[in-house]
């Protein structure tokens, strides 16, 4: 069953069309690698999935349920948008950690805020907070930061901060984990430790959408690859199809430029 379906998605900013007729599907446990030149619309597409931007038209379905449909005249409420966002965990380029909170607190904060909305929170407060803390410790350990759990962001390297950002996204147990250039803000020597964590998630059948300029990584880790060019899907298929047998001349030009470097 397709966990994510994007159908005829468009996004315009004024008269500027940024996304044009985007279509793809993602099965549970699959990894979609999204590649393309800067300005091709990759980040905007992620932001539309996560409701940081509202698509102009089209349809987005998660687990066969529409979470956005431009043909539905009813506007989404803030509560519905918040609920829809929980389907997606977002890991940004720039980490976006709270500097005043420790690794542990960065990971538990959102889960605790959601827990406080539960009707039985007051009667089960200690139990619920203990469960959240236990979950945080387990996930932080899984990204290799158990020994840094009570450190603050400024005490961590860039690679460690990005791994905290991944742990924070995992805390909310999203259906789909989205990465927007997760290594672009890192020195080359720190890139490997973040890619190793993402590879581990792929091995555990975590459903992911990964925007990346790491072509070899996208080739190795992805089940499907989508090449965006000027807001359109120029190529879409398996890594073998896209990297070894591209159908479009534009795709060949793009890949040759990267693999020559």
PDB file of N, CA and C in Angstrom, residues 32 42 85 119 181 187 192 222-223 249:
ATOM      1  N   UNK A  32      12.815   7.626  -0.899  1.00  0.00           N
ATOM      2  CA  UNK A  32      12.802   8.419  -2.121  1.00  0.00           C
ATOM      3  C   UNK A  32      13.937   9.421  -2.067  1.00  0.00           C
ATOM      4  N   UNK A  42      12.977  21.481  -4.963  1.00  0.00           N
ATOM      5  CA  UNK A  42      13.041  20.342  -4.032  1.00  0.00           C
ATOM      6  C   UNK A  42      12.597  20.740  -2.621  1.00  0.00           C
ATOM      7  N   UNK A  85       0.703  17.619   9.909  1.00  0.00           N
ATOM      8  CA  UNK A  85       2.163  17.726  10.012  1.00  0.00           C
ATOM      9  C   UNK A  85       2.768  16.554  10.772  1.00  0.00           C
ATOM     10  N   UNK A 119      -6.363  14.128  27.716  1.00  0.00           N
ATOM     11  CA  UNK A 119      -7.304  14.325  28.815  1.00  0.00           C
ATOM     12  C   UNK A 119      -6.793  13.757  30.130  1.00  0.00           C
ATOM     13  N   UNK A 181      18.527  18.397   2.508  1.00  0.00           N
ATOM     14  CA  UNK A 181      19.975  18.562   2.428  1.00  0.00           C
ATOM     15  C   UNK A 181      20.627  18.386   3.808  1.00  0.00           C
ATOM     16  N   UNK A 187      30.948  20.176   7.451  1.00  0.00           N
ATOM     17  CA  UNK A 187      32.238  19.942   6.822  1.00  0.00           C
ATOM     18  C   UNK A 187      32.265  18.522   6.264  1.00  0.00           C
ATOM     19  N   UNK A 192      29.946  12.038   6.849  1.00  0.00           N
ATOM     20  CA  UNK A 192      29.836  10.584   6.929  1.00  0.00           C
ATOM     21  C   UNK A 192      29.047  10.097   8.122  1.00  0.00           C
ATOM     22  N   UNK A 222      18.565   4.859  -1.920  1.00  0.00           N
ATOM     23  CA  UNK A 222      17.190   5.079  -2.376  1.00  0.00           C
ATOM     24  C   UNK A 222      16.577   3.843  -3.031  1.00  0.00           C
ATOM     25  N   UNK A 223      15.270   3.703  -2.858  1.00  0.00           N
ATOM     26  CA  UNK A 223      14.492   2.723  -3.622  1.00  0.00           C
ATOM     27  C   UNK A 223      13.962   3.358  -4.899  1.00  0.00           C
ATOM     28  N   UNK A 249      17.772  13.932 -21.754  1.00  0.00           N
ATOM     29  CA  UNK A 249      19.102  14.509 -21.945  1.00  0.00           C
ATOM     30  C   UNK A 249      19.474  15.422 -20.779  1.00  0.00           C
TER      31      UNK A 249
END
